[in-house]
PDB file of C-alpha atoms in Angstrom:
ATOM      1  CA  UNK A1405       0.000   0.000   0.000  1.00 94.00           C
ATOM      2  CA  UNK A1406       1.433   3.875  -0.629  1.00 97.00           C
ATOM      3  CA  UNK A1407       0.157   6.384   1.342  1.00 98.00           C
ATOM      4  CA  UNK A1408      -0.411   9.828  -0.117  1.00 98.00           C
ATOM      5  CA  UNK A1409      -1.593  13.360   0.860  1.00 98.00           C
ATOM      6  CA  UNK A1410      -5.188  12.981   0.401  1.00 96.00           C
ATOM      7  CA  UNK A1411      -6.604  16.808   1.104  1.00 96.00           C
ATOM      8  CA  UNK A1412      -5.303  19.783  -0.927  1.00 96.00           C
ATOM      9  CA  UNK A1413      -2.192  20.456   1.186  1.00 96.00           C
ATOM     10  CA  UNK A1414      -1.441  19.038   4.790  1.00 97.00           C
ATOM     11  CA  UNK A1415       0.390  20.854   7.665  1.00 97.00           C
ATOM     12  CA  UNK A1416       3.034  18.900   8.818  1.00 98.00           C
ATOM     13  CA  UNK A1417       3.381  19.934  12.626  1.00 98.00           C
ATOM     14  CA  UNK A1418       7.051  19.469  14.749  1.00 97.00           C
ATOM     15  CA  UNK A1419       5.069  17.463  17.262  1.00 97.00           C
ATOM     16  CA  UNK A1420       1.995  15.026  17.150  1.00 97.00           C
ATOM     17  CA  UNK A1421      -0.215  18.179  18.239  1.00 96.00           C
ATOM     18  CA  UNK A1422      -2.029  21.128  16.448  1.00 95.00           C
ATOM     19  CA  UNK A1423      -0.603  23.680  19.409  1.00 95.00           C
ATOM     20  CA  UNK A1424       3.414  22.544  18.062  1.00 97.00           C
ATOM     21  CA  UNK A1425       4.654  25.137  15.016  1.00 96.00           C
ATOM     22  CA  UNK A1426       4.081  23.758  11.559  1.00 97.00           C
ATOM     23  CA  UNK A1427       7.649  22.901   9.626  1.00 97.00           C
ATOM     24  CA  UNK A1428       6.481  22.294   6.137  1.00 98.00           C
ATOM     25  CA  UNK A1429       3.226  21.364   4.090  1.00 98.00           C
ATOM     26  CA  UNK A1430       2.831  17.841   2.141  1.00 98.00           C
ATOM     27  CA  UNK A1431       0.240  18.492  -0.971  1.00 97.00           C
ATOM     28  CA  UNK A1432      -2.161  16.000  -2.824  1.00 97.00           C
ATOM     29  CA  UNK A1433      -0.726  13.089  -4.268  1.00 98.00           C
ATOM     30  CA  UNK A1434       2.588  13.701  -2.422  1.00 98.00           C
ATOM     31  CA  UNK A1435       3.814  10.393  -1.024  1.00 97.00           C
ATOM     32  CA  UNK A1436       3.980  10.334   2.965  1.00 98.00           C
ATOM     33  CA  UNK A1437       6.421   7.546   4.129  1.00 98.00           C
ATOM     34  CA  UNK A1438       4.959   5.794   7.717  1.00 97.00           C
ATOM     35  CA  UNK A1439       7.391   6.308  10.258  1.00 98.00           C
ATOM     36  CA  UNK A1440       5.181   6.217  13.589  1.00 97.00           C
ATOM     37  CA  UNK A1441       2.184   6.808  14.812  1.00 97.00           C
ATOM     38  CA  UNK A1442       0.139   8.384  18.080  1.00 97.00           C
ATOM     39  CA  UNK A1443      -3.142   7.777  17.499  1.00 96.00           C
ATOM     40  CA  UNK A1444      -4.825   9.627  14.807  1.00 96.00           C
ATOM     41  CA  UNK A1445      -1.239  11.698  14.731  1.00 98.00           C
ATOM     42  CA  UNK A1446       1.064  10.118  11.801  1.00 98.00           C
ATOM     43  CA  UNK A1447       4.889  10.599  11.750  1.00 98.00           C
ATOM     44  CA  UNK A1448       5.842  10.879   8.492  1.00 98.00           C
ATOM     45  CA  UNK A1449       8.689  11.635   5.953  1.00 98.00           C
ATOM     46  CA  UNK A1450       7.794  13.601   2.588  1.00 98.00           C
ATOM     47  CA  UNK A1451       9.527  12.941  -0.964  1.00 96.00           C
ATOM     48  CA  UNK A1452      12.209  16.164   0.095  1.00 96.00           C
ATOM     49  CA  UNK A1453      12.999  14.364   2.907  1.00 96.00           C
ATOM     50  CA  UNK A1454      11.429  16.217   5.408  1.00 96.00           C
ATOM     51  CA  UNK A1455       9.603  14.758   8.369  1.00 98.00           C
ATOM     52  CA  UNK A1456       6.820  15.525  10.620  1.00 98.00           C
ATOM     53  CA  UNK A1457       3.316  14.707  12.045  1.00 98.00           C
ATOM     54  CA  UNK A1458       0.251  15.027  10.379  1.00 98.00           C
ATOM     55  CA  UNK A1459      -3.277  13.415  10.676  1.00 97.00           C
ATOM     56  CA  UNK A1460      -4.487  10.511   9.677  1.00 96.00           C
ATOM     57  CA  UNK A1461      -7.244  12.141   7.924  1.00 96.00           C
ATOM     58  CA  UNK A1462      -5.475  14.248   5.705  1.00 97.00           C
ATOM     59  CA  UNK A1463      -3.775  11.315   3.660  1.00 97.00           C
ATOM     60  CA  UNK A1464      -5.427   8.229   1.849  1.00 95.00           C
ATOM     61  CA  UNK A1465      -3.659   4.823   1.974  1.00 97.00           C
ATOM     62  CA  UNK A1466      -3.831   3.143  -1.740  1.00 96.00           C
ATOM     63  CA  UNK A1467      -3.038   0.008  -3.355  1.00 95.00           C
ATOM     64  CA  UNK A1468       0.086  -0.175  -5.261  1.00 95.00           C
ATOM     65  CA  UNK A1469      -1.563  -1.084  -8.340  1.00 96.00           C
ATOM     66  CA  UNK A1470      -3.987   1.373  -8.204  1.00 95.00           C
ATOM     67  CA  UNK A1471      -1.382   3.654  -7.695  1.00 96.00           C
ATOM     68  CA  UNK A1472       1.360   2.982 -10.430  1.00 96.00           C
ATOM     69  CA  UNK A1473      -1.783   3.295 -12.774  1.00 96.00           C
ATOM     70  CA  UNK A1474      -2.629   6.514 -11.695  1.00 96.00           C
ATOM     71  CA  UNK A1475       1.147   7.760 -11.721  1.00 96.00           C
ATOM     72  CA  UNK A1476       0.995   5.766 -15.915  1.00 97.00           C
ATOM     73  CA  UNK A1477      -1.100   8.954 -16.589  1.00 97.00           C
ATOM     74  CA  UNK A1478       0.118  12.482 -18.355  1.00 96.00           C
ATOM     75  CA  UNK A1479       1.221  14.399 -15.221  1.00 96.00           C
ATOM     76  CA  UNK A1480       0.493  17.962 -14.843  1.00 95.00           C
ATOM     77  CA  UNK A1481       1.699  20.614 -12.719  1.00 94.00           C
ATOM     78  CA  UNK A1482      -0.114  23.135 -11.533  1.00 94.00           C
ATOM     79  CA  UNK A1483       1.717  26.725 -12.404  1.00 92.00           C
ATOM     80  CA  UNK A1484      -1.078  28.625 -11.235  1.00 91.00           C
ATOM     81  CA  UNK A1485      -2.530  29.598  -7.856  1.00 93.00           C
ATOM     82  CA  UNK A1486      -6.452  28.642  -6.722  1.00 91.00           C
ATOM     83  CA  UNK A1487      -7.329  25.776  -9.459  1.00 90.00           C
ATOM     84  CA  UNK A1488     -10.795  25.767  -9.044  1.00 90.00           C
ATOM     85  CA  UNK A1489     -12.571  21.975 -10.434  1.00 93.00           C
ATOM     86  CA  UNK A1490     -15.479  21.384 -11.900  1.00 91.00           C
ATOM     87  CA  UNK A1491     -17.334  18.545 -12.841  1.00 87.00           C
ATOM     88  CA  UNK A1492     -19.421  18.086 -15.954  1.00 84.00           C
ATOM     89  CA  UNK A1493     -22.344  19.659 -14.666  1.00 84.00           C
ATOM     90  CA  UNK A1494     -20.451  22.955 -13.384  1.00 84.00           C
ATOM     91  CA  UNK A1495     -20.728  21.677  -9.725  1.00 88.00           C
ATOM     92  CA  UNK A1496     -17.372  22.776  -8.061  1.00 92.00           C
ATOM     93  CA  UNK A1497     -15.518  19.636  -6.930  1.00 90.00           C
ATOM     94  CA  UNK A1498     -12.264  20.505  -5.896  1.00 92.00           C
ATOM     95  CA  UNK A1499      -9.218  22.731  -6.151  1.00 93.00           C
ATOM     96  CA  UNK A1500      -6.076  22.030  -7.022  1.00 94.00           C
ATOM     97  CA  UNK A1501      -2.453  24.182  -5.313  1.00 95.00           C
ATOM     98  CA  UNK A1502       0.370  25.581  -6.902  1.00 95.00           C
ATOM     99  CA  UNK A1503       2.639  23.230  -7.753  1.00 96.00           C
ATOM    100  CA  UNK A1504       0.561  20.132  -7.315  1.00 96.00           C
ATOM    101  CA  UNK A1505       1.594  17.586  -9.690  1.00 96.00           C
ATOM    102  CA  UNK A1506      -2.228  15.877 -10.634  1.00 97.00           C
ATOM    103  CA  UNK A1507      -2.917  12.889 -12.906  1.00 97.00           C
ATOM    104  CA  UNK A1508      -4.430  13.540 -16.274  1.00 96.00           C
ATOM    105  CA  UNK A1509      -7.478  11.479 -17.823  1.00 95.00           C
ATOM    106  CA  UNK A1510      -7.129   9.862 -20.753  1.00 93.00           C
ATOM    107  CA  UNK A1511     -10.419  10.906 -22.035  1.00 91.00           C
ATOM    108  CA  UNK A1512     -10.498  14.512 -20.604  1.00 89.00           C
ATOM    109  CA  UNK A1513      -7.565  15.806 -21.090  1.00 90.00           C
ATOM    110  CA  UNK A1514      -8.768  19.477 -19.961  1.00 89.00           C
ATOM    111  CA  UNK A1515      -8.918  17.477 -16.643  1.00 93.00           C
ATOM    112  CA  UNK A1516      -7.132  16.269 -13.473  1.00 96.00           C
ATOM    113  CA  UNK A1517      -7.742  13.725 -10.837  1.00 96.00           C
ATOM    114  CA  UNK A1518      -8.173  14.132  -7.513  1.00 95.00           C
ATOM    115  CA  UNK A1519      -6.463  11.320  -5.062  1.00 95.00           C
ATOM    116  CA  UNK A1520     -10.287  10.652  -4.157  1.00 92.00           C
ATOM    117  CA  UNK A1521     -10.739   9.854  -7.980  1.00 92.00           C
ATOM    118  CA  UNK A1522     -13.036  12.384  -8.540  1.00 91.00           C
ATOM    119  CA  UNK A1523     -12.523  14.475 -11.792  1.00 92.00           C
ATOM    120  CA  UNK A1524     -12.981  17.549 -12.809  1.00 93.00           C
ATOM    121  CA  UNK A1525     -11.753  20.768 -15.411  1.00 92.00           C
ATOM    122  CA  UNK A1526      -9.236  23.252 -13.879  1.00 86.00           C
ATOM    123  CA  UNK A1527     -10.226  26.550 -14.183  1.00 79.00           C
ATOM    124  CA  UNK A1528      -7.653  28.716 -13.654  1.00 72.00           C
ATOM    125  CA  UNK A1529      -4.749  30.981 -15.305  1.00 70.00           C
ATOM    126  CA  UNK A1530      -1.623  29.302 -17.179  1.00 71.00           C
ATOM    127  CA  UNK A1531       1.411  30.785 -18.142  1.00 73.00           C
ATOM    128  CA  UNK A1532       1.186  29.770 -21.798  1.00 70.00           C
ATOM    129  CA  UNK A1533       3.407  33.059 -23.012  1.00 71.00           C
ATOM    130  CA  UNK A1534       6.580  32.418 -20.837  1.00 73.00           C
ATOM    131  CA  UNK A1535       8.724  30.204 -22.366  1.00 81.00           C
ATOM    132  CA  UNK A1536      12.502  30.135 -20.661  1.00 92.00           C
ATOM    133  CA  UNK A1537      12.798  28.428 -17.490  1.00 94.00           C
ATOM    134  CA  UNK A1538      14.390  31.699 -15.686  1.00 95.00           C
ATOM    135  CA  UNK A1539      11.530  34.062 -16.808  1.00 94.00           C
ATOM    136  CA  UNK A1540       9.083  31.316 -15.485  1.00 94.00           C
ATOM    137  CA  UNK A1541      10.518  30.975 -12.140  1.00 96.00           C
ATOM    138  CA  UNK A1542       9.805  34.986 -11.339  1.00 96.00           C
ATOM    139  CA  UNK A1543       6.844  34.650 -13.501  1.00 94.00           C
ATOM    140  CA  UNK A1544       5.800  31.839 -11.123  1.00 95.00           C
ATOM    141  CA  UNK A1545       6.969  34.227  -7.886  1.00 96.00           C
ATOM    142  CA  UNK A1546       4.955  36.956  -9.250  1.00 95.00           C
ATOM    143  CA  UNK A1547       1.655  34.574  -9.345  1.00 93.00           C
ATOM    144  CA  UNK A1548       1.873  34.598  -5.408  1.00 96.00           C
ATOM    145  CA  UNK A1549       2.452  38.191  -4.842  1.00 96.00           C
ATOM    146  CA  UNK A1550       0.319  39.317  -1.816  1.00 96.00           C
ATOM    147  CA  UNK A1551       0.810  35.806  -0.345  1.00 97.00           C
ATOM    148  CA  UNK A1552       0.694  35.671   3.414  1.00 97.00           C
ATOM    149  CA  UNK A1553       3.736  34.523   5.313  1.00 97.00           C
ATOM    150  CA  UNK A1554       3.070  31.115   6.811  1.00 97.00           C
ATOM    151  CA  UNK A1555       6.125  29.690   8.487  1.00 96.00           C
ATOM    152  CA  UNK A1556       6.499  25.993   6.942  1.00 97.00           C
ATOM    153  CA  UNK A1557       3.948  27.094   4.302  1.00 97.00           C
ATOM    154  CA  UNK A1558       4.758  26.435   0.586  1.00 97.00           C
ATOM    155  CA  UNK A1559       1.267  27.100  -0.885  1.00 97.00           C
ATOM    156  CA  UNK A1560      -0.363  29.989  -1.919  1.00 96.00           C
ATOM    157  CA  UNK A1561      -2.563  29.783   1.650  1.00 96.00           C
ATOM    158  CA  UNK A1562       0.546  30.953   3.055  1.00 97.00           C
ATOM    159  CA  UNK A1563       4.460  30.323   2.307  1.00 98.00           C
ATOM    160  CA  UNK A1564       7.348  30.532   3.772  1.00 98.00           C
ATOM    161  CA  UNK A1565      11.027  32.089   2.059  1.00 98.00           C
ATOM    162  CA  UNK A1566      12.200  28.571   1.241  1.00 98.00           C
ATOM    163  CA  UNK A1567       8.757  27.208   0.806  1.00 98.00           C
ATOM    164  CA  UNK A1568       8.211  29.767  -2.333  1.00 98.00           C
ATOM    165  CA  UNK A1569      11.512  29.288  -4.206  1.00 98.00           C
ATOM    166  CA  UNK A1570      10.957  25.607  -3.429  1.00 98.00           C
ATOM    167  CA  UNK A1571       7.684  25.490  -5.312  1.00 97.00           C
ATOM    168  CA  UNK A1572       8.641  28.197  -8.164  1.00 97.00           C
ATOM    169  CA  UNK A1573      11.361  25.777  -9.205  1.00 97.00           C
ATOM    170  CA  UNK A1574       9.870  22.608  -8.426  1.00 96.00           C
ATOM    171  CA  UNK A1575       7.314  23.532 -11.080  1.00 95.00           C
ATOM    172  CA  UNK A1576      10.299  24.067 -12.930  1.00 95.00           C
ATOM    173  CA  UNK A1577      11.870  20.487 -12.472  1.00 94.00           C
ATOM    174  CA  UNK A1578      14.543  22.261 -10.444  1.00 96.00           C
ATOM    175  CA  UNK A1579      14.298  20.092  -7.026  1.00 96.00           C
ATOM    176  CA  UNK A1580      15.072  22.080  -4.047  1.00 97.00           C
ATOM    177  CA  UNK A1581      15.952  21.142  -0.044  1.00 97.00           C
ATOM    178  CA  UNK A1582      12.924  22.769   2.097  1.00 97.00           C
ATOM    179  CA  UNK A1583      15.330  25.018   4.229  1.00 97.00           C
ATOM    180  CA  UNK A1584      17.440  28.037   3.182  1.00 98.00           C
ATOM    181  CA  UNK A1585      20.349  26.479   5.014  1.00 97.00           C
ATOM    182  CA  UNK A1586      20.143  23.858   2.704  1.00 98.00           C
ATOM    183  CA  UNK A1587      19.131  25.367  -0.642  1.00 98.00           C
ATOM    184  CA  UNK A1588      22.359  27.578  -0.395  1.00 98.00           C
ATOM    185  CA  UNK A1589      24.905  24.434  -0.736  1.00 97.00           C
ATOM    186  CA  UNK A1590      22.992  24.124  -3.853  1.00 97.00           C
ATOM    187  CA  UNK A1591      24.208  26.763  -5.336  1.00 97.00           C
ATOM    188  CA  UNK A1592      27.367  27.722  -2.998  1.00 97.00           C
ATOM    189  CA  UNK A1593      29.588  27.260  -5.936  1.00 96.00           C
ATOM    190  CA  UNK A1594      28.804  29.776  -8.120  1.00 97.00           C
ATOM    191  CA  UNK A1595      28.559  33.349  -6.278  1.00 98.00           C
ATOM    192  CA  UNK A1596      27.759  36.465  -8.091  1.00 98.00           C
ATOM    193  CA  UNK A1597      27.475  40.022  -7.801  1.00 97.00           C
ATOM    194  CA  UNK A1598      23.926  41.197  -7.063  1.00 96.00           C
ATOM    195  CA  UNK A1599      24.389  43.562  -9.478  1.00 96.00           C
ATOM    196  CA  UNK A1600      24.947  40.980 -11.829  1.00 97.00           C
ATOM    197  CA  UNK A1601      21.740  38.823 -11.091  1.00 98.00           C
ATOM    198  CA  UNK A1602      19.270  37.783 -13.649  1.00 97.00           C
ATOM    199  CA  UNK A1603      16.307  36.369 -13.158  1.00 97.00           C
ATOM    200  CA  UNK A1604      15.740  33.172 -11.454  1.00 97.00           C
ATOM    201  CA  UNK A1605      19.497  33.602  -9.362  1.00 98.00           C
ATOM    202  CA  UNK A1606      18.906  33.159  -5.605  1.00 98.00           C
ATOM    203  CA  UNK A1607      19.978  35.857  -3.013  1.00 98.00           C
ATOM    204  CA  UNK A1608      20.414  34.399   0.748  1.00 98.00           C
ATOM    205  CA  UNK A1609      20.590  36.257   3.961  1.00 98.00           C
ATOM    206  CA  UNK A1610      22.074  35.637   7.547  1.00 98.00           C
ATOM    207  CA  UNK A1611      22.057  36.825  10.560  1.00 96.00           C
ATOM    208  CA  UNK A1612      24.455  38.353  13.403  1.00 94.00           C
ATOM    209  CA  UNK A1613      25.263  35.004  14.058  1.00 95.00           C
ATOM    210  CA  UNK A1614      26.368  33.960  10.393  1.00 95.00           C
ATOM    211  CA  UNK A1615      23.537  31.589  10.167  1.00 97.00           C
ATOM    212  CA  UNK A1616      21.205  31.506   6.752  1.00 98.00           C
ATOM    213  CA  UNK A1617      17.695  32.512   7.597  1.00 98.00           C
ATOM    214  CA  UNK A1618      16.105  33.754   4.463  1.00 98.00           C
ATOM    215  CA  UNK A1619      16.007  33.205   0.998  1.00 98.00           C
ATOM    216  CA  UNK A1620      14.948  35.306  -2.058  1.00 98.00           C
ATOM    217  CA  UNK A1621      14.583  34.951  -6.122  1.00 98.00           C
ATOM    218  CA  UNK A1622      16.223  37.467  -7.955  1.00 98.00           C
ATOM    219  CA  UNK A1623      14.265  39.135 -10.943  1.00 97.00           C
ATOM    220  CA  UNK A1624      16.960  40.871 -12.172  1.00 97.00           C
ATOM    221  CA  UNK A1625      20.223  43.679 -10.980  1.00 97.00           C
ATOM    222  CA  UNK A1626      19.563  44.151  -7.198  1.00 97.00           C
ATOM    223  CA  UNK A1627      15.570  43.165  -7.471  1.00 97.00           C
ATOM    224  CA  UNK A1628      14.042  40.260  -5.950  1.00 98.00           C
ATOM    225  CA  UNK A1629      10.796  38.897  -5.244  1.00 98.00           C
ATOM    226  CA  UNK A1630      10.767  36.910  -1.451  1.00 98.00           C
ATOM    227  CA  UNK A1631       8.170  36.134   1.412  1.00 98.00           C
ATOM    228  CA  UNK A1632       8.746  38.115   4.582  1.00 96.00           C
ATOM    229  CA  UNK A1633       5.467  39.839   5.897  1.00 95.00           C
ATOM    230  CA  UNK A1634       4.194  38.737   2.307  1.00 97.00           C
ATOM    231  CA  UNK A1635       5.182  37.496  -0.585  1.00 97.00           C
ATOM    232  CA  UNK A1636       6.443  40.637  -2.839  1.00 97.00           C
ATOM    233  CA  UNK A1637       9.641  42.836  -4.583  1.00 97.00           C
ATOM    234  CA  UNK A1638      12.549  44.128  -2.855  1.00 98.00           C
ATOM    235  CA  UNK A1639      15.626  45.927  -3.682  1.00 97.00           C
ATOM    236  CA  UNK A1640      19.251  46.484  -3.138  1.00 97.00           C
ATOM    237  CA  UNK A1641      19.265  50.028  -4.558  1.00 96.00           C
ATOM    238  CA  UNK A1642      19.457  52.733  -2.149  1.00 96.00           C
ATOM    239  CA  UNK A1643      17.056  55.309  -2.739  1.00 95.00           C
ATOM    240  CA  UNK A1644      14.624  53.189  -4.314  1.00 96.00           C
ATOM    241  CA  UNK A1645      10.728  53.407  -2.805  1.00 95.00           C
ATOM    242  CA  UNK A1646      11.322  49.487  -2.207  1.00 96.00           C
ATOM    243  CA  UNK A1647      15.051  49.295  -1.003  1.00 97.00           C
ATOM    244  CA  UNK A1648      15.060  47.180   1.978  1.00 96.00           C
ATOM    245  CA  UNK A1649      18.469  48.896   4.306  1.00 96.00           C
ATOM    246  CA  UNK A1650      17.712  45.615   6.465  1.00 96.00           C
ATOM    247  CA  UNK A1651      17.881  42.998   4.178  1.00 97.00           C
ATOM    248  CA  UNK A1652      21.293  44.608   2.602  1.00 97.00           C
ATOM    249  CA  UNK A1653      22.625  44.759   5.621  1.00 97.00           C
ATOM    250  CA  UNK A1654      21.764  40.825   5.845  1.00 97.00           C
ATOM    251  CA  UNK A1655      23.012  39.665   2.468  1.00 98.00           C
ATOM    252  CA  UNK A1656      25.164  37.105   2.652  1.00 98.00           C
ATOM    253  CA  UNK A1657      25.464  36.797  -1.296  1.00 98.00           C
ATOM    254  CA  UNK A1658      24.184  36.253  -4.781  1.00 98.00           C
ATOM    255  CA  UNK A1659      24.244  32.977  -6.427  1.00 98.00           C
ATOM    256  CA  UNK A1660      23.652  31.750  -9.695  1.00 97.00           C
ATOM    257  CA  UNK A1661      20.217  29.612 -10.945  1.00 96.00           C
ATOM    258  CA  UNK A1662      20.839  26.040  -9.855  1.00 91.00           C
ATOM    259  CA  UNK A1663      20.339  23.590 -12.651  1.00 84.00           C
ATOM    260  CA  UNK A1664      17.372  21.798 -13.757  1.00 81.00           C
ATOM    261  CA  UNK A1665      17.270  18.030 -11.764  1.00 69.00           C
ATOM    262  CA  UNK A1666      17.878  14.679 -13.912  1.00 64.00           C
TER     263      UNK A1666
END
């Protein structure tokens, strides 16, 4: 049996209770890898590796079979926030998240499944006129502009730093760690000036104590899209209405796009 994220996105909490801080989200059809249980609390480990406790109810236990078939389908990604579904008739039946990765019926092609196996149309934006990966990743950061903050968030209910760059360039096939900390070693390699940045490089930030605690997309020379407060633009440029003397200050450096994953 493989045991997936059932609902539209799950909140995967440090401790088997809803009072303990959420540290990251699992969404539909994500796998969620049994590790423990307290009653209807599940321990569990997501496909980045990342581990947590959700419940029970949120996820949907499947037969392999049943599974593989699904996962035989066209696959598509959603790169747009608030898929709405509907069914045949127009009845609403679902929504999808950005960056959900849904199965695609044969017959309606215009559709996606739902890990319940209900059906239904997306309705919804697409970004049909952006073609190169870098312009897509900000493209994909601007589509959650306004965002709220939500630590361990990577949705457009509410993301955190890491949990937005994660999901722009996820969508992208450009596979991510959940954390800052870890996202830099990613691209630690290949430093630039922030001057220099175009679109789709990554700024990160630390604090007094030289530790990594935030995480940005650059959209060009010294701008950059990132969730603190909200998701929204930034800049290194002094006298700019949206320089940010703070997060200079912070900067820890500029790094080049990391390469699509095999």
């Amino acid at each position: 049996m493989v045991r997936i994220i059932r609902t539209t996105f799950s909140n995967v909490h440090e401790k088997p209770t809803f009072s303990s801080q959420v540290v990251t989200q699992g969404i539909a059809w994500e796998k969620a890898e049994l590790l423990n249980q307290d009653g209807d609390w599940l321990n569990v480990r997501l496909p980045d590796g990342y581990e947590g406790w959700i419940q029970n109810f949120t996820t949907l236990e499947m037969d392999d079979g049943k599974y593989e078939k699904y996962q035989s389908l066209a696959q598509r990604i959603m790169d747009f926030p608030f898929g709405r579904l509907m069914n045949d008739n127009g009845e609403f039946v679902g929504e999808t998240v950005m960056g959900g990765c849904y199965p695609v019926p044969e017959e309606h092609p215009d559709c996606v499944i739902l890990p319940s196996g209900e059906q239904g149309c997306v309705r919804g934006q697409k970004l049909e006129t952006v073609h190169t990966t870098r312009a897509r990743v900000v493209a994909l950061a601007a589509e959650m502009m306004g965002t709220a903050y939500l630590w361990g968030g990577k949705t457009e209910y509410g993301t955190d730093c890491s949990g937005l760059v994660q999901c722009c360039f996820g969508i992208e096939s450009i596979l991510l760690p959940r954390d800052a900390r870890e996202q830099i070693k990613v691209v630690k390699d290949h430093p630039i000036a922030s001057h220099e940045a175009q679109p789709g490089d990554l700024a990160f930030f630390q604090n007094e104590n030289g530790r990594i605690v935030h995480v940005a997309i650059m959209t060009g020379p010294d701008q950059f899209i990132h969730s603190s407060g909200e998701v929204k633009r930034n800049t290194f440029t002094e006298g700019h209405p949206l320089y940010s003397e703070k997060l200079k200050r912070m900067l820890e450096g500029v790094y080049k796009m990391p390469e699509k994953s095999n």
